[in-house]
Amino acid sequence: MSEEITQSPTTTTNEESAQPEVKPEEASASKPALFDDGEMPPDEEEAPPSTEEIPEAVKAEDISIPDGYEYEAETGKSFLDILNDETLSRKELGQRLFDLYQSQMVKMLEGLKAADKERVKKFTADMDAEKADWMKQCESDKEFGGQKWEGSQAVINRGCEHLATPEAVRVMQAYNLNTHPEVVRMFYRAGLLVGEDKSPAAGNGTGKPADTAMAIFGESLKEYHKRRGEVN
């Protein structure tokens, strides 16, 4: 009698049954680096060299200066330093250039004020010197100066009051004309006439008011009226 041998099913432990099934492609993907086949990663393509040229720095001789102007070294250096700073954005470049322009405008205005102050100072000094010179000429004038000067001043003042308005006097004082020898001479002669011809009808023998202007300017005024056809 043949002996039947029955094969009992293989029993597995819980640990063996809990292990997940690993697929071939997953096993290949999770292969440790130790078992790499040694293939090297492809070389990265080397970037081509830049063809963009670095701009040359702007120099002082590259700037055209208009005729009549001089290159100011300190301001020019500040301008070139800003212009050649490649780290500045366009906005920063514009701001820096505007700030430089603003500072130069302030400096220019201060210079104009100082120059104007000096001009006024010089003009005042020149006017004072001119006035002093004219007064010396008046004091030594042969007609109303010299020993006559003290008494002539009242006559001059009387003539000025007779001929000139207050506004005219202010204008003459502003330009020193009140001390010009010829202007003073005119008032002196007018003052003499006013003192002599107290009566409105006196002085010309015609019964008409004395013509102060005619007395002062004489034949020159007659010639002027003759040219205009006002006298025969």
JSON list of C-alpha atoms in Angstrom, two decimals:
[
{"chain": "A", "resi": 1, "resn": "MET", "atom": "CA", "xyz": [0.00, 0.00, 0.00]},
{"chain": "A", "resi": 2, "resn": "SER", "atom": "CA", "xyz": [1.42, 3.19, -1.06]},
{"chain": "A", "resi": 3, "resn": "GLU", "atom": "CA", "xyz": [1.85, 5.82, 1.50]},
{"chain": "A", "resi": 4, "resn": "GLU", "atom": "CA", "xyz": [0.19, 9.06, 0.65]},
{"chain": "A", "resi": 5, "resn": "ILE", "atom": "CA", "xyz": [2.15, 12.01, 1.52]},
{"chain": "A", "resi": 6, "resn": "THR", "atom": "CA", "xyz": [0.18, 15.16, 1.84]},
{"chain": "A", "resi": 7, "resn": "GLN", "atom": "CA", "xyz": [1.92, 18.45, 1.67]},
{"chain": "A", "resi": 8, "resn": "SER", "atom": "CA", "xyz": [0.72, 20.81, 4.29]},
{"chain": "A", "resi": 9, "resn": "PRO", "atom": "CA", "xyz": [0.40, 24.42, 3.33]},
{"chain": "A", "resi": 10, "resn": "THR", "atom": "CA", "xyz": [3.28, 26.61, 4.30]},
{"chain": "A", "resi": 11, "resn": "THR", "atom": "CA", "xyz": [2.53, 28.73, 7.24]},
{"chain": "A", "resi": 12, "resn": "THR", "atom": "CA", "xyz": [3.83, 32.31, 7.48]},
{"chain": "A", "resi": 13, "resn": "THR", "atom": "CA", "xyz": [4.41, 34.51, 10.38]},
{"chain": "A", "resi": 14, "resn": "ASN", "atom": "CA", "xyz": [2.62, 37.83, 10.91]},
{"chain": "A", "resi": 15, "resn": "GLU", "atom": "CA", "xyz": [5.78, 39.81, 10.05]},
{"chain": "A", "resi": 16, "resn": "GLU", "atom": "CA", "xyz": [6.13, 38.08, 6.71]},
{"chain": "A", "resi": 17, "resn": "SER", "atom": "CA", "xyz": [2.52, 38.62, 5.84]},
{"chain": "A", "resi": 18, "resn": "ALA", "atom": "CA", "xyz": [2.70, 42.34, 6.79]},
{"chain": "A", "resi": 19, "resn": "GLN", "atom": "CA", "xyz": [5.48, 43.21, 4.35]},
{"chain": "A", "resi": 20, "resn": "PRO", "atom": "CA", "xyz": [4.13, 44.96, 1.28]},
{"chain": "A", "resi": 21, "resn": "GLU", "atom": "CA", "xyz": [4.86, 43.63, -2.12]},
{"chain": "A", "resi": 22, "resn": "VAL", "atom": "CA", "xyz": [7.60, 45.60, -3.85]},
{"chain": "A", "resi": 23, "resn": "LYS", "atom": "CA", "xyz": [7.23, 46.05, -7.53]},
{"chain": "A", "resi": 24, "resn": "PRO", "atom": "CA", "xyz": [10.33, 45.76, -9.72]},
{"chain": "A", "resi": 25, "resn": "GLU", "atom": "CA", "xyz": [10.18, 49.35, -10.92]},
{"chain": "A", "resi": 26, "resn": "GLU", "atom": "CA", "xyz": [9.83, 50.62, -7.34]},
{"chain": "A", "resi": 27, "resn": "ALA", "atom": "CA", "xyz": [12.76, 48.56, -6.23]},
{"chain": "A", "resi": 28, "resn": "SER", "atom": "CA", "xyz": [14.86, 50.08, -8.95]},
{"chain": "A", "resi": 29, "resn": "ALA", "atom": "CA", "xyz": [13.78, 53.57, -8.00]},
{"chain": "A", "resi": 30, "resn": "SER", "atom": "CA", "xyz": [14.61, 53.11, -4.34]},
{"chain": "A", "resi": 31, "resn": "LYS", "atom": "CA", "xyz": [18.01, 51.61, -5.00]},
{"chain": "A", "resi": 32, "resn": "PRO", "atom": "CA", "xyz": [20.56, 53.04, -2.58]},
{"chain": "A", "resi": 33, "resn": "ALA", "atom": "CA", "xyz": [23.18, 55.39, -4.00]},
{"chain": "A", "resi": 34, "resn": "LEU", "atom": "CA", "xyz": [25.76, 52.78, -2.95]},
{"chain": "A", "resi": 35, "resn": "PHE", "atom": "CA", "xyz": [24.60, 50.56, -5.75]},
{"chain": "A", "resi": 36, "resn": "ASP", "atom": "CA", "xyz": [24.59, 53.31, -8.41]},
{"chain": "A", "resi": 37, "resn": "ASP", "atom": "CA", "xyz": [25.97, 52.22, -11.74]},
{"chain": "A", "resi": 38, "resn": "GLY", "atom": "CA", "xyz": [28.40, 55.13, -11.69]},
{"chain": "A", "resi": 39, "resn": "GLU", "atom": "CA", "xyz": [26.80, 57.20, -14.43]},
{"chain": "A", "resi": 40, "resn": "MET", "atom": "CA", "xyz": [27.73, 60.88, -14.13]},
{"chain": "A", "resi": 41, "resn": "PRO", "atom": "CA", "xyz": [25.10, 63.60, -14.55]},
{"chain": "A", "resi": 42, "resn": "PRO", "atom": "CA", "xyz": [25.22, 65.38, -17.89]},
{"chain": "A", "resi": 43, "resn": "ASP", "atom": "CA", "xyz": [27.49, 68.39, -17.98]},
{"chain": "A", "resi": 44, "resn": "GLU", "atom": "CA", "xyz": [25.68, 71.75, -17.77]},
{"chain": "A", "resi": 45, "resn": "GLU", "atom": "CA", "xyz": [26.03, 73.81, -20.86]},
{"chain": "A", "resi": 46, "resn": "GLU", "atom": "CA", "xyz": [28.51, 76.62, -20.30]},
{"chain": "A", "resi": 47, "resn": "ALA", "atom": "CA", "xyz": [26.91, 80.03, -20.80]},
{"chain": "A", "resi": 48, "resn": "PRO", "atom": "CA", "xyz": [28.35, 81.90, -23.78]},
{"chain": "A", "resi": 49, "resn": "PRO", "atom": "CA", "xyz": [30.48, 84.92, -22.89]},
{"chain": "A", "resi": 50, "resn": "SER", "atom": "CA", "xyz": [28.58, 88.22, -22.75]},
{"chain": "A", "resi": 51, "resn": "THR", "atom": "CA", "xyz": [28.98, 90.33, -25.83]},
{"chain": "A", "resi": 52, "resn": "GLU", "atom": "CA", "xyz": [27.74, 93.49, -24.05]},
{"chain": "A", "resi": 53, "resn": "GLU", "atom": "CA", "xyz": [30.53, 96.02, -23.85]},
{"chain": "A", "resi": 54, "resn": "ILE", "atom": "CA", "xyz": [31.14, 97.89, -20.62]},
{"chain": "A", "resi": 55, "resn": "PRO", "atom": "CA", "xyz": [30.66, 101.60, -21.40]},
{"chain": "A", "resi": 56, "resn": "GLU", "atom": "CA", "xyz": [33.69, 103.78, -20.99]},
{"chain": "A", "resi": 57, "resn": "ALA", "atom": "CA", "xyz": [33.63, 106.34, -18.22]},
{"chain": "A", "resi": 58, "resn": "VAL", "atom": "CA", "xyz": [32.74, 109.89, -19.30]},
{"chain": "A", "resi": 59, "resn": "LYS", "atom": "CA", "xyz": [35.64, 112.29, -18.84]},
{"chain": "A", "resi": 60, "resn": "ALA", "atom": "CA", "xyz": [35.76, 116.06, -18.48]},
{"chain": "A", "resi": 61, "resn": "GLU", "atom": "CA", "xyz": [37.08, 116.48, -22.02]},
{"chain": "A", "resi": 62, "resn": "ASP", "atom": "CA", "xyz": [34.01, 114.63, -23.34]},
{"chain": "A", "resi": 63, "resn": "ILE", "atom": "CA", "xyz": [31.73, 117.45, -22.14]},
{"chain": "A", "resi": 64, "resn": "SER", "atom": "CA", "xyz": [31.20, 120.38, -24.51]},
{"chain": "A", "resi": 65, "resn": "ILE", "atom": "CA", "xyz": [31.35, 123.71, -22.67]},
{"chain": "A", "resi": 66, "resn": "PRO", "atom": "CA", "xyz": [29.50, 126.63, -24.38]},
{"chain": "A", "resi": 67, "resn": "ASP", "atom": "CA", "xyz": [31.50, 129.69, -25.35]},
{"chain": "A", "resi": 68, "resn": "GLY", "atom": "CA", "xyz": [31.81, 132.19, -22.55]},
{"chain": "A", "resi": 69, "resn": "TYR", "atom": "CA", "xyz": [31.64, 129.56, -19.79]},
{"chain": "A", "resi": 70, "resn": "GLU", "atom": "CA", "xyz": [34.44, 128.00, -17.79]},
{"chain": "A", "resi": 71, "resn": "TYR", "atom": "CA", "xyz": [34.65, 124.42, -16.54]},
{"chain": "A", "resi": 72, "resn": "GLU", "atom": "CA", "xyz": [34.28, 124.47, -12.76]},
{"chain": "A", "resi": 73, "resn": "ALA", "atom": "CA", "xyz": [36.39, 121.58, -11.48]},
{"chain": "A", "resi": 74, "resn": "GLU", "atom": "CA", "xyz": [34.53, 120.81, -8.24]},
{"chain": "A", "resi": 75, "resn": "THR", "atom": "CA", "xyz": [31.07, 120.80, -9.80]},
{"chain": "A", "resi": 76, "resn": "GLY", "atom": "CA", "xyz": [32.33, 118.93, -12.86]},
{"chain": "A", "resi": 77, "resn": "LYS", "atom": "CA", "xyz": [33.80, 116.16, -10.71]},
{"chain": "A", "resi": 78, "resn": "SER", "atom": "CA", "xyz": [30.52, 115.76, -8.80]},
{"chain": "A", "resi": 79, "resn": "PHE", "atom": "CA", "xyz": [28.63, 115.52, -12.10]},
{"chain": "A", "resi": 80, "resn": "LEU", "atom": "CA", "xyz": [30.98, 112.91, -13.58]},
{"chain": "A", "resi": 81, "resn": "ASP", "atom": "CA", "xyz": [30.97, 110.81, -10.39]},
{"chain": "A", "resi": 82, "resn": "ILE", "atom": "CA", "xyz": [27.18, 110.58, -10.58]},
{"chain": "A", "resi": 83, "resn": "LEU", "atom": "CA", "xyz": [27.12, 109.96, -14.32]},
{"chain": "A", "resi": 84, "resn": "ASN", "atom": "CA", "xyz": [29.70, 107.15, -14.15]},
{"chain": "A", "resi": 85, "resn": "ASP", "atom": "CA", "xyz": [28.18, 105.35, -11.16]},
{"chain": "A", "resi": 86, "resn": "GLU", "atom": "CA", "xyz": [26.89, 102.12, -12.74]},
{"chain": "A", "resi": 87, "resn": "THR", "atom": "CA", "xyz": [25.18, 101.03, -9.53]},
{"chain": "A", "resi": 88, "resn": "LEU", "atom": "CA", "xyz": [22.54, 103.74, -9.80]},
{"chain": "A", "resi": 89, "resn": "SER", "atom": "CA", "xyz": [19.14, 103.02, -11.24]},
{"chain": "A", "resi": 90, "resn": "ARG", "atom": "CA", "xyz": [17.64, 105.53, -13.67]},
{"chain": "A", "resi": 91, "resn": "LYS", "atom": "CA", "xyz": [15.49, 106.92, -10.88]},
{"chain": "A", "resi": 92, "resn": "GLU", "atom": "CA", "xyz": [18.48, 107.28, -8.54]},
{"chain": "A", "resi": 93, "resn": "LEU", "atom": "CA", "xyz": [20.57, 108.80, -11.33]},
{"chain": "A", "resi": 94, "resn": "GLY", "atom": "CA", "xyz": [17.87, 111.38, -12.05]},
{"chain": "A", "resi": 95, "resn": "GLN", "atom": "CA", "xyz": [17.49, 112.24, -8.36]},
{"chain": "A", "resi": 96, "resn": "ARG", "atom": "CA", "xyz": [21.24, 112.65, -7.85]},
{"chain": "A", "resi": 97, "resn": "LEU", "atom": "CA", "xyz": [21.55, 114.90, -10.92]},
{"chain": "A", "resi": 98, "resn": "PHE", "atom": "CA", "xyz": [18.58, 117.01, -9.79]},
{"chain": "A", "resi": 99, "resn": "ASP", "atom": "CA", "xyz": [20.07, 117.39, -6.31]},
{"chain": "A", "resi": 100, "resn": "LEU", "atom": "CA", "xyz": [23.32, 118.57, -7.87]},
{"chain": "A", "resi": 101, "resn": "TYR", "atom": "CA", "xyz": [21.42, 121.06, -10.06]},
{"chain": "A", "resi": 102, "resn": "GLN", "atom": "CA", "xyz": [19.49, 122.35, -7.04]},
{"chain": "A", "resi": 103, "resn": "SER", "atom": "CA", "xyz": [22.65, 122.89, -5.01]},
{"chain": "A", "resi": 104, "resn": "GLN", "atom": "CA", "xyz": [24.24, 124.79, -7.90]},
{"chain": "A", "resi": 105, "resn": "MET", "atom": "CA", "xyz": [21.17, 127.03, -8.23]},
{"chain": "A", "resi": 106, "resn": "VAL", "atom": "CA", "xyz": [21.36, 127.90, -4.53]},
{"chain": "A", "resi": 107, "resn": "LYS", "atom": "CA", "xyz": [25.07, 128.69, -4.87]},
{"chain": "A", "resi": 108, "resn": "MET", "atom": "CA", "xyz": [24.43, 130.83, -7.95]},
{"chain": "A", "resi": 109, "resn": "LEU", "atom": "CA", "xyz": [21.66, 132.84, -6.23]},
{"chain": "A", "resi": 110, "resn": "GLU", "atom": "CA", "xyz": [23.88, 133.44, -3.22]},
{"chain": "A", "resi": 111, "resn": "GLY", "atom": "CA", "xyz": [26.63, 134.64, -5.54]},
{"chain": "A", "resi": 112, "resn": "LEU", "atom": "CA", "xyz": [24.22, 137.01, -7.33]},
{"chain": "A", "resi": 113, "resn": "LYS", "atom": "CA", "xyz": [23.04, 138.46, -4.02]},
{"chain": "A", "resi": 114, "resn": "ALA", "atom": "CA", "xyz": [26.60, 139.02, -2.87]},
{"chain": "A", "resi": 115, "resn": "ALA", "atom": "CA", "xyz": [27.55, 140.63, -6.20]},
{"chain": "A", "resi": 116, "resn": "ASP", "atom": "CA", "xyz": [24.46, 142.84, -6.11]},
{"chain": "A", "resi": 117, "resn": "LYS", "atom": "CA", "xyz": [25.30, 143.93, -2.59]},
{"chain": "A", "resi": 118, "resn": "GLU", "atom": "CA", "xyz": [28.80, 144.86, -3.72]},
{"chain": "A", "resi": 119, "resn": "ARG", "atom": "CA", "xyz": [27.43, 146.81, -6.69]},
{"chain": "A", "resi": 120, "resn": "VAL", "atom": "CA", "xyz": [25.07, 148.78, -4.44]},
{"chain": "A", "resi": 121, "resn": "LYS", "atom": "CA", "xyz": [27.92, 149.46, -2.04]},
{"chain": "A", "resi": 122, "resn": "LYS", "atom": "CA", "xyz": [30.17, 150.69, -4.87]},
{"chain": "A", "resi": 123, "resn": "PHE", "atom": "CA", "xyz": [27.37, 152.77, -6.41]},
{"chain": "A", "resi": 124, "resn": "THR", "atom": "CA", "xyz": [26.69, 154.47, -3.07]},
{"chain": "A", "resi": 125, "resn": "ALA", "atom": "CA", "xyz": [30.39, 155.19, -2.57]},
{"chain": "A", "resi": 126, "resn": "ASP", "atom": "CA", "xyz": [30.67, 156.62, -6.10]},
{"chain": "A", "resi": 127, "resn": "MET", "atom": "CA", "xyz": [27.62, 158.82, -5.53]},
{"chain": "A", "resi": 128, "resn": "ASP", "atom": "CA", "xyz": [29.04, 160.13, -2.26]},
{"chain": "A", "resi": 129, "resn": "ALA", "atom": "CA", "xyz": [32.37, 160.91, -3.93]},
{"chain": "A", "resi": 130, "resn": "GLU", "atom": "CA", "xyz": [30.60, 162.64, -6.84]},
{"chain": "A", "resi": 131, "resn": "LYS", "atom": "CA", "xyz": [28.46, 164.71, -4.48]},
{"chain": "A", "resi": 132, "resn": "ALA", "atom": "CA", "xyz": [31.51, 165.80, -2.46]},
{"chain": "A", "resi": 133, "resn": "ASP", "atom": "CA", "xyz": [33.36, 166.78, -5.67]},
{"chain": "A", "resi": 134, "resn": "TRP", "atom": "CA", "xyz": [30.43, 168.84, -6.99]},
{"chain": "A", "resi": 135, "resn": "MET", "atom": "CA", "xyz": [30.03, 170.59, -3.64]},
{"chain": "A", "resi": 136, "resn": "LYS", "atom": "CA", "xyz": [33.70, 171.63, -3.74]},
{"chain": "A", "resi": 137, "resn": "GLN", "atom": "CA", "xyz": [33.15, 173.05, -7.23]},
{"chain": "A", "resi": 138, "resn": "CYS", "atom": "CA", "xyz": [30.12, 175.00, -5.98]},
{"chain": "A", "resi": 139, "resn": "GLU", "atom": "CA", "xyz": [32.02, 176.40, -3.00]},
{"chain": "A", "resi": 140, "resn": "SER", "atom": "CA", "xyz": [34.82, 177.64, -5.26]},
{"chain": "A", "resi": 141, "resn": "ASP", "atom": "CA", "xyz": [32.63, 178.84, -8.15]},
{"chain": "A", "resi": 142, "resn": "LYS", "atom": "CA", "xyz": [33.55, 182.33, -9.41]},
{"chain": "A", "resi": 143, "resn": "GLU", "atom": "CA", "xyz": [29.93, 183.46, -9.69]},
{"chain": "A", "resi": 144, "resn": "PHE", "atom": "CA", "xyz": [28.36, 182.35, -6.41]},
{"chain": "A", "resi": 145, "resn": "GLY", "atom": "CA", "xyz": [31.16, 180.61, -4.49]},
{"chain": "A", "resi": 146, "resn": "GLY", "atom": "CA", "xyz": [34.26, 181.73, -2.67]},
{"chain": "A", "resi": 147, "resn": "GLN", "atom": "CA", "xyz": [33.57, 184.59, -0.29]},
{"chain": "A", "resi": 148, "resn": "LYS", "atom": "CA", "xyz": [29.96, 184.78, -1.59]},
{"chain": "A", "resi": 149, "resn": "TRP", "atom": "CA", "xyz": [29.18, 181.15, -0.73]},
{"chain": "A", "resi": 150, "resn": "GLU", "atom": "CA", "xyz": [27.62, 181.75, 2.69]},
{"chain": "A", "resi": 151, "resn": "GLY", "atom": "CA", "xyz": [25.25, 184.41, 1.39]},
{"chain": "A", "resi": 152, "resn": "SER", "atom": "CA", "xyz": [24.61, 182.65, -1.93]},
{"chain": "A", "resi": 153, "resn": "GLN", "atom": "CA", "xyz": [23.00, 179.62, -0.28]},
{"chain": "A", "resi": 154, "resn": "ALA", "atom": "CA", "xyz": [19.90, 181.61, 0.74]},
{"chain": "A", "resi": 155, "resn": "VAL", "atom": "CA", "xyz": [19.61, 182.96, -2.83]},
{"chain": "A", "resi": 156, "resn": "ILE", "atom": "CA", "xyz": [19.99, 179.45, -4.27]},
{"chain": "A", "resi": 157, "resn": "ASN", "atom": "CA", "xyz": [17.29, 178.11, -1.94]},
{"chain": "A", "resi": 158, "resn": "ARG", "atom": "CA", "xyz": [14.94, 180.95, -2.92]},
{"chain": "A", "resi": 159, "resn": "GLY", "atom": "CA", "xyz": [15.43, 180.21, -6.61]},
{"chain": "A", "resi": 160, "resn": "CYS", "atom": "CA", "xyz": [14.84, 176.49, -6.07]},
{"chain": "A", "resi": 161, "resn": "GLU", "atom": "CA", "xyz": [11.57, 177.16, -4.26]},
{"chain": "A", "resi": 162, "resn": "HIS", "atom": "CA", "xyz": [10.49, 179.46, -7.12]},
{"chain": "A", "resi": 163, "resn": "LEU", "atom": "CA", "xyz": [11.31, 177.07, -10.00]},
{"chain": "A", "resi": 164, "resn": "ALA", "atom": "CA", "xyz": [11.24, 173.48, -8.72]},
{"chain": "A", "resi": 165, "resn": "THR", "atom": "CA", "xyz": [8.37, 171.41, -7.39]},
{"chain": "A", "resi": 166, "resn": "PRO", "atom": "CA", "xyz": [8.92, 169.14, -4.34]},
{"chain": "A", "resi": 167, "resn": "GLU", "atom": "CA", "xyz": [8.89, 166.11, -6.67]},
{"chain": "A", "resi": 168, "resn": "ALA", "atom": "CA", "xyz": [11.58, 167.68, -8.88]},
{"chain": "A", "resi": 169, "resn": "VAL", "atom": "CA", "xyz": [13.70, 168.34, -5.80]},
{"chain": "A", "resi": 170, "resn": "ARG", "atom": "CA", "xyz": [13.39, 164.66, -4.75]},
{"chain": "A", "resi": 171, "resn": "VAL", "atom": "CA", "xyz": [14.52, 163.51, -8.19]},
{"chain": "A", "resi": 172, "resn": "MET", "atom": "CA", "xyz": [17.52, 165.86, -8.13]},
{"chain": "A", "resi": 173, "resn": "GLN", "atom": "CA", "xyz": [18.47, 164.70, -4.65]},
{"chain": "A", "resi": 174, "resn": "ALA", "atom": "CA", "xyz": [18.26, 161.04, -5.71]},
{"chain": "A", "resi": 175, "resn": "TYR", "atom": "CA", "xyz": [20.83, 161.61, -8.48]},
{"chain": "A", "resi": 176, "resn": "ASN", "atom": "CA", "xyz": [22.93, 164.31, -6.74]},
{"chain": "A", "resi": 177, "resn": "LEU", "atom": "CA", "xyz": [21.74, 166.90, -9.28]},
{"chain": "A", "resi": 178, "resn": "ASN", "atom": "CA", "xyz": [20.88, 169.27, -6.44]},
{"chain": "A", "resi": 179, "resn": "THR", "atom": "CA", "xyz": [24.66, 169.74, -5.97]},
{"chain": "A", "resi": 180, "resn": "HIS", "atom": "CA", "xyz": [25.69, 169.92, -9.64]},
{"chain": "A", "resi": 181, "resn": "PRO", "atom": "CA", "xyz": [27.36, 173.31, -10.23]},
{"chain": "A", "resi": 182, "resn": "GLU", "atom": "CA", "xyz": [25.25, 174.16, -13.28]},
{"chain": "A", "resi": 183, "resn": "VAL", "atom": "CA", "xyz": [21.96, 173.26, -11.59]},
{"chain": "A", "resi": 184, "resn": "VAL", "atom": "CA", "xyz": [22.98, 175.31, -8.57]},
{"chain": "A", "resi": 185, "resn": "ARG", "atom": "CA", "xyz": [23.92, 178.19, -10.89]},
{"chain": "A", "resi": 186, "resn": "MET", "atom": "CA", "xyz": [20.44, 178.12, -12.43]},
{"chain": "A", "resi": 187, "resn": "PHE", "atom": "CA", "xyz": [18.79, 178.32, -9.00]},
{"chain": "A", "resi": 188, "resn": "TYR", "atom": "CA", "xyz": [21.19, 181.06, -7.89]},
{"chain": "A", "resi": 189, "resn": "ARG", "atom": "CA", "xyz": [20.30, 183.27, -10.86]},
{"chain": "A", "resi": 190, "resn": "ALA", "atom": "CA", "xyz": [16.60, 182.55, -10.38]},
{"chain": "A", "resi": 191, "resn": "GLY", "atom": "CA", "xyz": [16.94, 183.48, -6.71]},
{"chain": "A", "resi": 192, "resn": "LEU", "atom": "CA", "xyz": [18.53, 186.82, -7.63]},
{"chain": "A", "resi": 193, "resn": "LEU", "atom": "CA", "xyz": [15.65, 187.58, -10.01]},
{"chain": "A", "resi": 194, "resn": "VAL", "atom": "CA", "xyz": [13.02, 186.63, -7.46]},
{"chain": "A", "resi": 195, "resn": "GLY", "atom": "CA", "xyz": [14.69, 188.87, -4.90]},
{"chain": "A", "resi": 196, "resn": "GLU", "atom": "CA", "xyz": [14.92, 191.83, -7.32]},
{"chain": "A", "resi": 197, "resn": "ASP", "atom": "CA", "xyz": [11.50, 191.50, -8.99]},
{"chain": "A", "resi": 198, "resn": "LYS", "atom": "CA", "xyz": [9.15, 191.37, -6.03]},
{"chain": "A", "resi": 199, "resn": "SER", "atom": "CA", "xyz": [6.37, 193.03, -8.00]},
{"chain": "A", "resi": 200, "resn": "PRO", "atom": "CA", "xyz": [4.69, 190.76, -10.58]},
{"chain": "A", "resi": 201, "resn": "ALA", "atom": "CA", "xyz": [4.81, 193.55, -13.17]},
{"chain": "A", "resi": 202, "resn": "ALA", "atom": "CA", "xyz": [8.31, 194.79, -12.45]},
{"chain": "A", "resi": 203, "resn": "GLY", "atom": "CA", "xyz": [11.56, 194.17, -14.23]},
{"chain": "A", "resi": 204, "resn": "ASN", "atom": "CA", "xyz": [10.79, 194.27, -17.95]},
{"chain": "A", "resi": 205, "resn": "GLY", "atom": "CA", "xyz": [9.37, 197.80, -18.49]},
{"chain": "A", "resi": 206, "resn": "THR", "atom": "CA", "xyz": [6.36, 196.46, -20.39]},
{"chain": "A", "resi": 207, "resn": "GLY", "atom": "CA", "xyz": [3.87, 196.09, -17.55]},
{"chain": "A", "resi": 208, "resn": "LYS", "atom": "CA", "xyz": [3.93, 192.29, -18.00]},
{"chain": "A", "resi": 209, "resn": "PRO", "atom": "CA", "xyz": [5.21, 189.81, -15.38]},
{"chain": "A", "resi": 210, "resn": "ALA", "atom": "CA", "xyz": [8.95, 189.25, -15.54]},
{"chain": "A", "resi": 211, "resn": "ASP", "atom": "CA", "xyz": [9.86, 186.10, -17.53]},
{"chain": "A", "resi": 212, "resn": "THR", "atom": "CA", "xyz": [12.22, 184.28, -15.12]},
{"chain": "A", "resi": 213, "resn": "ALA", "atom": "CA", "xyz": [13.11, 181.64, -17.71]},
{"chain": "A", "resi": 214, "resn": "MET", "atom": "CA", "xyz": [14.04, 184.33, -20.25]},
{"chain": "A", "resi": 215, "resn": "ALA", "atom": "CA", "xyz": [16.19, 186.08, -17.69]},
{"chain": "A", "resi": 216, "resn": "ILE", "atom": "CA", "xyz": [18.02, 182.84, -16.90]},
{"chain": "A", "resi": 217, "resn": "PHE", "atom": "CA", "xyz": [18.50, 181.48, -20.41]},
{"chain": "A", "resi": 218, "resn": "GLY", "atom": "CA", "xyz": [18.69, 184.85, -22.24]},
{"chain": "A", "resi": 219, "resn": "GLU", "atom": "CA", "xyz": [19.37, 184.81, -25.98]},
{"chain": "A", "resi": 220, "resn": "SER", "atom": "CA", "xyz": [19.37, 181.01, -26.12]},
{"chain": "A", "resi": 221, "resn": "LEU", "atom": "CA", "xyz": [15.70, 180.91, -25.20]},
{"chain": "A", "resi": 222, "resn": "LYS", "atom": "CA", "xyz": [14.89, 183.65, -27.72]},
{"chain": "A", "resi": 223, "resn": "GLU", "atom": "CA", "xyz": [16.57, 181.61, -30.45]},
{"chain": "A", "resi": 224, "resn": "TYR", "atom": "CA", "xyz": [14.59, 178.54, -29.42]},
{"chain": "A", "resi": 225, "resn": "HIS", "atom": "CA", "xyz": [11.26, 180.41, -29.72]},
{"chain": "A", "resi": 226, "resn": "LYS", "atom": "CA", "xyz": [12.35, 181.95, -33.02]},
{"chain": "A", "resi": 227, "resn": "ARG", "atom": "CA", "xyz": [13.00, 178.49, -34.52]},
{"chain": "A", "resi": 228, "resn": "ARG", "atom": "CA", "xyz": [9.51, 177.46, -33.45]},
{"chain": "A", "resi": 229, "resn": "GLY", "atom": "CA", "xyz": [8.03, 180.58, -35.10]},
{"chain": "A", "resi": 230, "resn": "GLU", "atom": "CA", "xyz": [6.74, 182.00, -31.83]},
{"chain": "A", "resi": 231, "resn": "VAL", "atom": "CA", "xyz": [8.66, 185.30, -32.13]},
{"chain": "A", "resi": 232, "resn": "ASN", "atom": "CA", "xyz": [9.68, 187.47, -35.05]}
]
